[in-house]
Tab-separated table of C-alpha atoms and ligand atoms in Angstrom:
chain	number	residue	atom	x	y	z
R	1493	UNK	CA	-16.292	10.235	-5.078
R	1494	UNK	CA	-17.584	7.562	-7.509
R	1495	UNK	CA	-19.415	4.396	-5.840
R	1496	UNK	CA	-19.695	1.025	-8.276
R	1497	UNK	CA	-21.962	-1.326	-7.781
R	1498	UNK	CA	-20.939	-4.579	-8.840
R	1499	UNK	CA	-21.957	-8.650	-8.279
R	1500	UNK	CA	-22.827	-11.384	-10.610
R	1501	UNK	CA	-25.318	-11.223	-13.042
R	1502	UNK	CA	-28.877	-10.987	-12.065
R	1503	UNK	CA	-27.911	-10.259	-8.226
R	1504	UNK	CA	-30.181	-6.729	-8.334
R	1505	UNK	CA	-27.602	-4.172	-9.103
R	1506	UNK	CA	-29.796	-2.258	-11.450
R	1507	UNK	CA	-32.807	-2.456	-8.533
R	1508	UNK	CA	-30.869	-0.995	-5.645
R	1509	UNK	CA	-29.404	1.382	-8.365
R	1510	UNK	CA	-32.856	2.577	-8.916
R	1511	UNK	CA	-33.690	2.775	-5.246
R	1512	UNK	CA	-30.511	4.522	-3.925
R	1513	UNK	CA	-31.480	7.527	-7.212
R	1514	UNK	CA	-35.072	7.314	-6.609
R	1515	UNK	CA	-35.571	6.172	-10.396
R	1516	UNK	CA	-33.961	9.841	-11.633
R	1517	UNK	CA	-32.335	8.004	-13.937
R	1518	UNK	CA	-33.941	6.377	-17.115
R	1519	UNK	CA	-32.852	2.614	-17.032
R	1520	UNK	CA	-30.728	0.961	-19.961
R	1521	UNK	CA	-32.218	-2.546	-20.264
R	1522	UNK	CA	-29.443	-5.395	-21.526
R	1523	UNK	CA	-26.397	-2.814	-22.384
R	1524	UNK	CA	-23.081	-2.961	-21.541
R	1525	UNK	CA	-23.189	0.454	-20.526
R	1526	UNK	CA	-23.504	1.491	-16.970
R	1527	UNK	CA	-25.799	3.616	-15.305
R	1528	UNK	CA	-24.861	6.721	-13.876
R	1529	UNK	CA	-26.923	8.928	-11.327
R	1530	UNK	CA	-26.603	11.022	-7.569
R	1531	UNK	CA	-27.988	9.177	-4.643
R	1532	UNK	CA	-28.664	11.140	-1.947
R	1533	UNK	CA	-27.461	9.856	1.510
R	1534	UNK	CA	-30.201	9.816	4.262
R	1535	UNK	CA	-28.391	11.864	7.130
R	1536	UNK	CA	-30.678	11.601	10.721
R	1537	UNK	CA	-28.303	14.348	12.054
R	1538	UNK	CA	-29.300	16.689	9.024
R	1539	UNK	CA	-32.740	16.479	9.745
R	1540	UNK	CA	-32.319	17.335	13.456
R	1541	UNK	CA	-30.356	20.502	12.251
R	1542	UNK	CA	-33.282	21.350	9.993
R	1543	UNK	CA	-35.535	21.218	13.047
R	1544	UNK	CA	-33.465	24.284	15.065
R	1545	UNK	CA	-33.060	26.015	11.928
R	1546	UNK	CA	-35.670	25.927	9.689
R	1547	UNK	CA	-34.806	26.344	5.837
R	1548	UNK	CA	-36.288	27.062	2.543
R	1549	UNK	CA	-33.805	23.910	1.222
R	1550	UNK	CA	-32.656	21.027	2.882
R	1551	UNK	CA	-30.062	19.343	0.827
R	1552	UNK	CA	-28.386	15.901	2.184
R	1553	UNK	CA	-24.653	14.801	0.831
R	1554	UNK	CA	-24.547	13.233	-2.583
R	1555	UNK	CA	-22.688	10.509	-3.632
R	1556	UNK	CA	-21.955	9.473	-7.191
R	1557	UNK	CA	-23.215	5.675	-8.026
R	1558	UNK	CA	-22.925	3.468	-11.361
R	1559	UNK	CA	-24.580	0.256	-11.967
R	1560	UNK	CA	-21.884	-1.532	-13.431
R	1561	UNK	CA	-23.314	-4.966	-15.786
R	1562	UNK	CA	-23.019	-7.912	-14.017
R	1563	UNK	CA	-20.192	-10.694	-14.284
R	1564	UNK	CA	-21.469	-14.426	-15.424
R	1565	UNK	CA	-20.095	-16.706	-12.218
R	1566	UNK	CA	-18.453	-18.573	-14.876
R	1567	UNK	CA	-16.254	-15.737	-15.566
R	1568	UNK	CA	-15.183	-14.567	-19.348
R	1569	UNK	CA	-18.844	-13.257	-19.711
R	1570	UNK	CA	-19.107	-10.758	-23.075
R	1571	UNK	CA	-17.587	-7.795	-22.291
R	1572	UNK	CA	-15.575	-8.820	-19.677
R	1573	UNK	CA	-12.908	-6.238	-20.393
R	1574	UNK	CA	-15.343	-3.671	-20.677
R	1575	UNK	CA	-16.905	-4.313	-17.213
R	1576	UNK	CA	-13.855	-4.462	-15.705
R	1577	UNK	CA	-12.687	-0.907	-16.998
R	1578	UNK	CA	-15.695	0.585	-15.870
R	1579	UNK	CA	-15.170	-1.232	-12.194
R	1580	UNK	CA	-11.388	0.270	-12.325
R	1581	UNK	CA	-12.198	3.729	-12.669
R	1582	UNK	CA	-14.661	4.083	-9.552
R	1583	UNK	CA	-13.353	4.901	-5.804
R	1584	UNK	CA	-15.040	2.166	-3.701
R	1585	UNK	CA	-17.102	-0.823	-3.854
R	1586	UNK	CA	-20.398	-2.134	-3.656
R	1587	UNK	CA	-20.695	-5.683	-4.168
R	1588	UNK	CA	-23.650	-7.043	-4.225
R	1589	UNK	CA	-24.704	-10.786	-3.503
R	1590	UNK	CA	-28.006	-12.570	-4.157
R	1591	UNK	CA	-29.694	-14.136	-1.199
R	1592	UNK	CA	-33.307	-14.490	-2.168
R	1593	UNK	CA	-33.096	-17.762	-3.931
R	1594	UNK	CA	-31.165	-20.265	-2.000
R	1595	UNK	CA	-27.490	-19.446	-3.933
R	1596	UNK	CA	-24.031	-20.351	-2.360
R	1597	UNK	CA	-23.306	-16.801	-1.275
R	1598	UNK	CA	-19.177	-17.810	-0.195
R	1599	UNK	CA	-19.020	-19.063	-4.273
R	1600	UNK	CA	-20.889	-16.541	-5.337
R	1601	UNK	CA	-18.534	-13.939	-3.603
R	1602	UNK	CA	-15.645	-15.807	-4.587
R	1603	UNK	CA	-16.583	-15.924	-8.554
R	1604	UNK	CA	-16.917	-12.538	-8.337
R	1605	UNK	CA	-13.760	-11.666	-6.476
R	1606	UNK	CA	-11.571	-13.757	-8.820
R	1607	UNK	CA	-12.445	-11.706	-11.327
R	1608	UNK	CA	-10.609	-8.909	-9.964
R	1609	UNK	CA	-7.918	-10.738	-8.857
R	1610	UNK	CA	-7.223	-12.470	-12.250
R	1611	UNK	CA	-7.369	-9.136	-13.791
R	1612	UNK	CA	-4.533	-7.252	-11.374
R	1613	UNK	CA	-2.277	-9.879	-11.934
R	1614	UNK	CA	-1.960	-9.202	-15.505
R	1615	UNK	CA	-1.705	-5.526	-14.395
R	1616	UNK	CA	1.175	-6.046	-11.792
R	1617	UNK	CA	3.059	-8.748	-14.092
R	1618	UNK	CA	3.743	-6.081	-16.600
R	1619	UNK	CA	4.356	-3.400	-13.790
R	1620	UNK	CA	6.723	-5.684	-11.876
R	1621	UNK	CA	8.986	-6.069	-15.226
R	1622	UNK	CA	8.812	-2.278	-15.745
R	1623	UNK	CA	9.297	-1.516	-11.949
R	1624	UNK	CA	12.667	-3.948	-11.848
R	1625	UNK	CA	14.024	-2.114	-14.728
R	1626	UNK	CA	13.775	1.064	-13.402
R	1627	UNK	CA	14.771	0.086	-10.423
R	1628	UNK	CA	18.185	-1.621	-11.958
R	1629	UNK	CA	19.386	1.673	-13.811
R	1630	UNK	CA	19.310	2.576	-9.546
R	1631	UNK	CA	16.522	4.230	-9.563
R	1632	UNK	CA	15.046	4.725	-5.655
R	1633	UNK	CA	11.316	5.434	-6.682
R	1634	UNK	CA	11.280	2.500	-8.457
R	1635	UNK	CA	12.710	0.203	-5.367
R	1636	UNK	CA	9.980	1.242	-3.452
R	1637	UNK	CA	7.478	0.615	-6.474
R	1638	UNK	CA	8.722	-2.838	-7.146
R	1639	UNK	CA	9.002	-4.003	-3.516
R	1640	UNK	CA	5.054	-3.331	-3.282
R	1641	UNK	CA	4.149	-4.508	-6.116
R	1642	UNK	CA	6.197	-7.827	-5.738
R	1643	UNK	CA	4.248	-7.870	-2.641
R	1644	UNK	CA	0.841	-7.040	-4.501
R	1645	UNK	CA	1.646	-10.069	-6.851
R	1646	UNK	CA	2.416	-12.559	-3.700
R	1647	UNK	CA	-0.817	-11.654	-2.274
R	1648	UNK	CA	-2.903	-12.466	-5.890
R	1649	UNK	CA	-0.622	-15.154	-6.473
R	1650	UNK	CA	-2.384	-16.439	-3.066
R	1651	UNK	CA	-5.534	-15.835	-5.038
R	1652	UNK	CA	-6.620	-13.015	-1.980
R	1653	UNK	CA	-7.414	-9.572	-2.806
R	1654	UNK	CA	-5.158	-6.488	-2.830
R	1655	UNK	CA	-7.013	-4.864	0.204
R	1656	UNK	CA	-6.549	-8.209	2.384
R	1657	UNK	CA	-2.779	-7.503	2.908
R	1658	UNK	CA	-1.956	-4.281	5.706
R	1659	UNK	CA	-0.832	-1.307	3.711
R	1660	UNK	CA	0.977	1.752	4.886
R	1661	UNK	CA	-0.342	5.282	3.577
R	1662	UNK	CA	2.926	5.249	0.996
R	1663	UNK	CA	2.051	2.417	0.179
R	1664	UNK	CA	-1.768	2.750	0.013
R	1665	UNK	CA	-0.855	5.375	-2.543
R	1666	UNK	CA	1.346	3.596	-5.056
R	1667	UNK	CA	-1.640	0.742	-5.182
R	1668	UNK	CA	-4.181	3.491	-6.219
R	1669	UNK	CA	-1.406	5.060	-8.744
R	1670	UNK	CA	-1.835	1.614	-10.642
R	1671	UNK	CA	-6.231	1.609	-10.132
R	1672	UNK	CA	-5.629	-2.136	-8.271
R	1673	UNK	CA	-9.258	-3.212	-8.863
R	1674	UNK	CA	-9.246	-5.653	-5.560
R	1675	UNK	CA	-7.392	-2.551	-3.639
R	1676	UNK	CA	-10.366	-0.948	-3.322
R	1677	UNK	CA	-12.635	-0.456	-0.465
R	1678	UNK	CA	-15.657	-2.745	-0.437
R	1679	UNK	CA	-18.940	-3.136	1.271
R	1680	UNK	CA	-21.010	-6.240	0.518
R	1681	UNK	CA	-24.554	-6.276	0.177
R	1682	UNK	CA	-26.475	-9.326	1.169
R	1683	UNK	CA	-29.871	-8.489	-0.918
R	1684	UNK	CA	-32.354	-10.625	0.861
R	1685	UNK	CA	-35.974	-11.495	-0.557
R	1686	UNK	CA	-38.766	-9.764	0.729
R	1687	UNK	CA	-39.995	-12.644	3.031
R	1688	UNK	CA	-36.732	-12.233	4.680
R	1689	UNK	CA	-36.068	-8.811	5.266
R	1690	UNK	CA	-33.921	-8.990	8.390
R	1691	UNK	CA	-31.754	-11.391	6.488
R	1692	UNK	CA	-31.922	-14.321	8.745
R	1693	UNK	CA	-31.993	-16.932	5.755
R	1694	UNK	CA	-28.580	-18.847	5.796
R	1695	UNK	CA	-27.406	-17.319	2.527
R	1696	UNK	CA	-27.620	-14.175	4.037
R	1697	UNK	CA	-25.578	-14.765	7.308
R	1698	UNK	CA	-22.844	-16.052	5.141
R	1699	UNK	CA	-22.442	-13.170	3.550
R	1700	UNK	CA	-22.312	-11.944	6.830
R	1701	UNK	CA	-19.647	-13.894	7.659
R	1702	UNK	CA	-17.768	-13.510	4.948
R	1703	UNK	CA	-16.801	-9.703	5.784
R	1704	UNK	CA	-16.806	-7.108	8.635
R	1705	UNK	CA	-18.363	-4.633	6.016
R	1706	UNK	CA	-21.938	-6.357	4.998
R	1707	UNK	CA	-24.924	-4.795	5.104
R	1708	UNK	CA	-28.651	-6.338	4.874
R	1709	UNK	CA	-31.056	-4.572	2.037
R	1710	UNK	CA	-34.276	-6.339	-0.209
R	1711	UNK	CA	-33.291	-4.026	-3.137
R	1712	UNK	CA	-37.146	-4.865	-4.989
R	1713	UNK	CA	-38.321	-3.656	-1.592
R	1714	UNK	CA	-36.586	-0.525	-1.340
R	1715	UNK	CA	-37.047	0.622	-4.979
R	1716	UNK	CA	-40.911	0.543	-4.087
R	1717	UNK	CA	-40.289	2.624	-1.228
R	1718	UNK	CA	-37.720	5.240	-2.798
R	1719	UNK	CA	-41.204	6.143	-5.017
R	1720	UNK	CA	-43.223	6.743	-2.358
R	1721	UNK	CA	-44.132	9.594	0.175
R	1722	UNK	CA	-43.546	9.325	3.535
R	1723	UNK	CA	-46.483	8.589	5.161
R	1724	UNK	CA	-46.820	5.380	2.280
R	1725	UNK	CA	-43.248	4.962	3.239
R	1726	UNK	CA	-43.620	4.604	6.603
R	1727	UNK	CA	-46.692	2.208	6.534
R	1728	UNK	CA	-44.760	-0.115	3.931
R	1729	UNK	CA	-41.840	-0.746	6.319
R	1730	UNK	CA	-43.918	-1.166	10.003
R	1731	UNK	CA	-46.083	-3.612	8.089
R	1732	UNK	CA	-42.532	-5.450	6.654
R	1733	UNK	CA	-41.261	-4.491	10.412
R	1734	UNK	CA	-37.964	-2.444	8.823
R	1735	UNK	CA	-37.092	0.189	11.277
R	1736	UNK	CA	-36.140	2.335	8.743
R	1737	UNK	CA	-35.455	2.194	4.823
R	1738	UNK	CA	-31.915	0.374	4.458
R	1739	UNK	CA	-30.826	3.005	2.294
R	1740	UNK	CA	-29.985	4.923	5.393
R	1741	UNK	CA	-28.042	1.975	6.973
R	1742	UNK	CA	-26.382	1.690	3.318
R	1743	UNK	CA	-25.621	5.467	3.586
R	1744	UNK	CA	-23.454	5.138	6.985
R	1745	UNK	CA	-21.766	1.973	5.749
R	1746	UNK	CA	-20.930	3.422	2.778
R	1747	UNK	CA	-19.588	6.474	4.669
R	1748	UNK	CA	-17.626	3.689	6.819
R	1749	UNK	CA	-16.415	2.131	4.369
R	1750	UNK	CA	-15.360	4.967	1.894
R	1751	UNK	CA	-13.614	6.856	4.603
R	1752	UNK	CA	-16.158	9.989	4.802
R	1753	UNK	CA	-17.012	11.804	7.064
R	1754	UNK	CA	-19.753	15.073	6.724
R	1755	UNK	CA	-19.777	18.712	7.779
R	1756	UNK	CA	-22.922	20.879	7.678
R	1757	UNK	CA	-23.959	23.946	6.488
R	1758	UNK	CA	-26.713	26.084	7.872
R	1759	UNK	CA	-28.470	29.380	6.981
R	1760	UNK	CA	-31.907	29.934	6.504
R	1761	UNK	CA	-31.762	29.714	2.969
R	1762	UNK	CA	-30.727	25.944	2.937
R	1763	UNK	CA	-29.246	23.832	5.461
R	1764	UNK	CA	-27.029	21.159	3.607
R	1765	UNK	CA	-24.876	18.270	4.273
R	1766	UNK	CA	-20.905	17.679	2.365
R	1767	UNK	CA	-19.182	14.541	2.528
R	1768	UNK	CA	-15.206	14.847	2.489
R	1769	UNK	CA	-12.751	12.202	3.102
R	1770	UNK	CA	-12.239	11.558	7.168
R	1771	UNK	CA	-8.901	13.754	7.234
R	1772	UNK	CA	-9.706	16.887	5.397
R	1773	UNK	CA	-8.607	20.219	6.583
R	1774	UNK	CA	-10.778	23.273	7.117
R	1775	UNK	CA	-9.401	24.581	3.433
R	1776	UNK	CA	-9.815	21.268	2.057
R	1777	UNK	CA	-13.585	21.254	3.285
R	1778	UNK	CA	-14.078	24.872	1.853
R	1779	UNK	CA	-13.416	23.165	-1.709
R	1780	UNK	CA	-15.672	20.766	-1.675
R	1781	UNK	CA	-18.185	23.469	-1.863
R	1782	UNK	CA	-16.227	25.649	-3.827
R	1783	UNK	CA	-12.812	26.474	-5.405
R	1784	UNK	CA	-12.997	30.072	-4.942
R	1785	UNK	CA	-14.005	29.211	-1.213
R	1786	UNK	CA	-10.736	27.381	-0.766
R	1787	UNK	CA	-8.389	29.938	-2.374
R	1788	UNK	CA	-9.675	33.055	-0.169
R	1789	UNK	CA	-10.332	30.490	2.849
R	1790	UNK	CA	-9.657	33.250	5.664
R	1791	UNK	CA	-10.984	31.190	8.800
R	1792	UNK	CA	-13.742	28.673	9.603
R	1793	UNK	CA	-16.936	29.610	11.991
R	1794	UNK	CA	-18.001	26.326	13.489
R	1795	UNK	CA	-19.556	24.449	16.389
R	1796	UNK	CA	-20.434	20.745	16.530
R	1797	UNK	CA	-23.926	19.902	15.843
R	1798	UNK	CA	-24.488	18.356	18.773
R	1799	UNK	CA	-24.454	21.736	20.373
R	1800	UNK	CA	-27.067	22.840	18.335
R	1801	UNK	CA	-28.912	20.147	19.682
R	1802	UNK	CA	-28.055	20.366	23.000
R	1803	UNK	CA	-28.280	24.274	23.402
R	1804	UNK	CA	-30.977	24.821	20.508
R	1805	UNK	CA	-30.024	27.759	18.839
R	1806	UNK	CA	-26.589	29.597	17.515
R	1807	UNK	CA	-26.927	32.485	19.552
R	1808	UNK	CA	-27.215	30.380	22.518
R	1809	UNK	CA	-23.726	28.391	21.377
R	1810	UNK	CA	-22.491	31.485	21.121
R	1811	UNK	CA	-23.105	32.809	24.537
R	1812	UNK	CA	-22.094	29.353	26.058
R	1813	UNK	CA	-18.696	30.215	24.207
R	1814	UNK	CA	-18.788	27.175	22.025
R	1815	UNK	CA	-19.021	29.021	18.815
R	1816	UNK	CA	-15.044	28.136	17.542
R	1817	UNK	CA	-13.049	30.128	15.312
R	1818	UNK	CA	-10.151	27.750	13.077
R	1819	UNK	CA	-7.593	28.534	10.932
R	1820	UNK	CA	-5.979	26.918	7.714
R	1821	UNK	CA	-4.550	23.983	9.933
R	1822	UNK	CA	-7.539	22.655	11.439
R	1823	UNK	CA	-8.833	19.102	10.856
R	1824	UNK	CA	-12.467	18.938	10.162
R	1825	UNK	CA	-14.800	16.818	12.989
R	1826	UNK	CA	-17.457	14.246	11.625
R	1827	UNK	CA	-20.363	16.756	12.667
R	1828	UNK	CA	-18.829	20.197	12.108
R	1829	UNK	CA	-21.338	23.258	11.855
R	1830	UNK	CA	-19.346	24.960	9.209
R	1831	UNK	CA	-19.240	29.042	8.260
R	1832	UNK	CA	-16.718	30.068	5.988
R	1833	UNK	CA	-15.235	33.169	5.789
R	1834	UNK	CA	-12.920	34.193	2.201
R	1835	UNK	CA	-11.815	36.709	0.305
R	1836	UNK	CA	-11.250	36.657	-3.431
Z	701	GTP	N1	-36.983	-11.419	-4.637
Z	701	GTP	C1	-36.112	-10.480	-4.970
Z	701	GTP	N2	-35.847	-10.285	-6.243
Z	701	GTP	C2	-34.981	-9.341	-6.582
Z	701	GTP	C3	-34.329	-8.542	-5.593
Z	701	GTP	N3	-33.506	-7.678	-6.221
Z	701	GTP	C4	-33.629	-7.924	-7.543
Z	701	GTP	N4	-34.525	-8.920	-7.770
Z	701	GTP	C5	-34.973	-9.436	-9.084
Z	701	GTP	O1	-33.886	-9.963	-9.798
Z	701	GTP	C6	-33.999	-9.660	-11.178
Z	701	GTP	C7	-32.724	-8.991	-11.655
Z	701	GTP	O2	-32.579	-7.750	-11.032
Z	701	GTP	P1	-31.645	-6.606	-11.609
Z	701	GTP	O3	-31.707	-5.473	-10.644
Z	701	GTP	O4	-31.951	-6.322	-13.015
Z	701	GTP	O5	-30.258	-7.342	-11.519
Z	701	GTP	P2	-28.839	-6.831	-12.073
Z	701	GTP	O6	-27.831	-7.258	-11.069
Z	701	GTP	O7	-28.885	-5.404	-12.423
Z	701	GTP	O8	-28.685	-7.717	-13.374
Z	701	GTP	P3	-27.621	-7.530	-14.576
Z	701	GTP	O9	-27.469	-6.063	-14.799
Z	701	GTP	O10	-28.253	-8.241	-15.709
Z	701	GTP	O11	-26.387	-8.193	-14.124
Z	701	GTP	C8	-35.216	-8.776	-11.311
Z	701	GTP	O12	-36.290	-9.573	-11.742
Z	701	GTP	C9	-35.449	-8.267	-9.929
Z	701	GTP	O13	-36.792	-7.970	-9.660
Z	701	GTP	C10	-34.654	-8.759	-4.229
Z	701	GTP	O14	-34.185	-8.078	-3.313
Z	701	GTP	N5	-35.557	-9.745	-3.968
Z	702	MG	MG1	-28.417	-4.427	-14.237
């Protein structure tokens, strides 16, 4: 799972980039090339499991990001092309928006989006006149192709994104067969200054307003904190009055927003999180870990974690019966305790 972050130029891409990978990743100043690096995702449940079952490693979910160069609002910036191939080949969305110095955040949003926009419709024009061939020689694939993409190219035509319009699940799959940039899932960040933290400037409630999926950060803010401990950590945000670092909040919106959800392993040697998309199956799960884990996948052990925290311990789950045995079939819970027995 591949995350992009994308906005204008100049919005703080590269500064939340550095914050969500703790600065692991050496910074390319003024190239076209993106930055590539693992953030890890702040998990409060994780920790709590950690606290009934102490490991030598505790190792949260990781999620793939790349800080994709910015777009000039005036569109056709150098390298247009180039940006744009980089922003069709990741799974979801981050968009980022600057708030700290007293932009129009709806243009701002909109420059951006058009971008996209422009771009699919040269991408369904061509697949429109291929679909309608096919679909003339009576092929049935290709009827189904052309009637969404005729429908992809009403809703551009309309200047509106891709993911605006309700798709089915068939559906939902032919759009990602042709990488529809403004298909994809999106979460907007409103990146506030640091004298407005909470966001409460009126940039950053229309940013707000302009989505469902928005959340509040102050990127320069957070990259200072992702270098700290936690005790300097913690002192930093009660004297900014952040409840907790927004990386978290980013974390579960992300998780929203991409269609995650995370199962847990636990032993004493590590206790570690795995984010898998919301409708995996116990086999399915097994692979994110490993291959070998999903070929031999004999059953899964599990309880929720809220057992754990509830009852404390896994022997006492077990007594209370809770401890759950699933075959091939069964869909994994948000929450999920996971053992895995396999044979290869
Ligand atoms: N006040 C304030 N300044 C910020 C914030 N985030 C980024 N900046 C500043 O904005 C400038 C640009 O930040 P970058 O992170 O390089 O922006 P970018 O989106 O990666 O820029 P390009 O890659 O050139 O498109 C830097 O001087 C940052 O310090 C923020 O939350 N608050
Ligand atoms: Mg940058």
């Amino acid at each position: 799972m591949e995350c992009g972050l994308i906005g204008l130029q100049g919005v703080g891409k590269t500064t939340l980039f550095q914050a969500l990978t703790a600065h692991a990743v050496p910074i390319q100043v003024g190239s076209i090339k993106p930055n590539v690096g693992i953030a890890a995702m702040p998990d409060p449940r994780l920790d709590r499991i950690a606290e009934f079952i102490p490991p030598d490693k505790l190792i949260p979910a990781a999620v793939q990001v790349v800080d994709i160069p910015g777009i000039s609002s005036g569109g056709g910036a150098a390298g247009l092309n180039q940006i744009l191939a980089h922003i069709r080949n990741v799974d979801a969305l981050v968009h980022i928006v600057n708030c700290w110095d007293g932009r129009d955040a709806e243009s701002d949003i909109a420059s951006m989006e058009i971008e996209l926009v422009l771009a699919d419709l040269v991408v369904v024009e061509g697949a429109v006149d291929k679909a309608a061939r096919a679909a003339r020689s009576g092929d049935s694939d290709a009827k189904k192709r052309l009637a969404v993409l005729e429908r992809v190219q009403e809703v551009l035509n309309n200047e509106k994104p891709v993911r605006d319009a309700e798709w089915d699940e068939g559906e939902r799959a032919i759009l990602k067969s042709y990488g529809f940039m403004s298909a994809k899932p999106v979460l907007l960040v409103a990146n506030v200054g640091e004298d407005d933290v909470l966001g409460e400037s009126s940039v950053a409630k229309a940013v707000h307003a302009a989505s469902d999926n928005v959340v509040t950060v102050c990127a320069t803010v957070e990259s200072e904190i992702s270098e700290m401990d936690q005790v300097d950590q913690a002192e930093m945000l009660e004297s900014m009055g952040i409840a907790r670092p927004a990386i978290g909040v980013l974390a579960a919106a992300m998780n929203e927003v991409l269609g995650l959800s995370t199962f847990y392993t636990a032993g004493e040697k590590e206790v570690r999180a795995w984010s898998i998309p919301k409708d995996s199956t116990a086999p399915e799960a097994a692979g994110s870990i490993h291959s070998d884990i999903q070929r031999g996948f004999i059953r899964a052990e599990c309880y929720h974690c809220n057992d754990l925290f509830e009852l404390k311990s896994e022997k006492a789950i077990k007594e209370a019966g809770k401890l759950r045995s699933e075959g091939k079939g069964y869909a994994m819970q948000d929450g999920d305790v996971v053992h895995f027995l396999f044979n290869v």
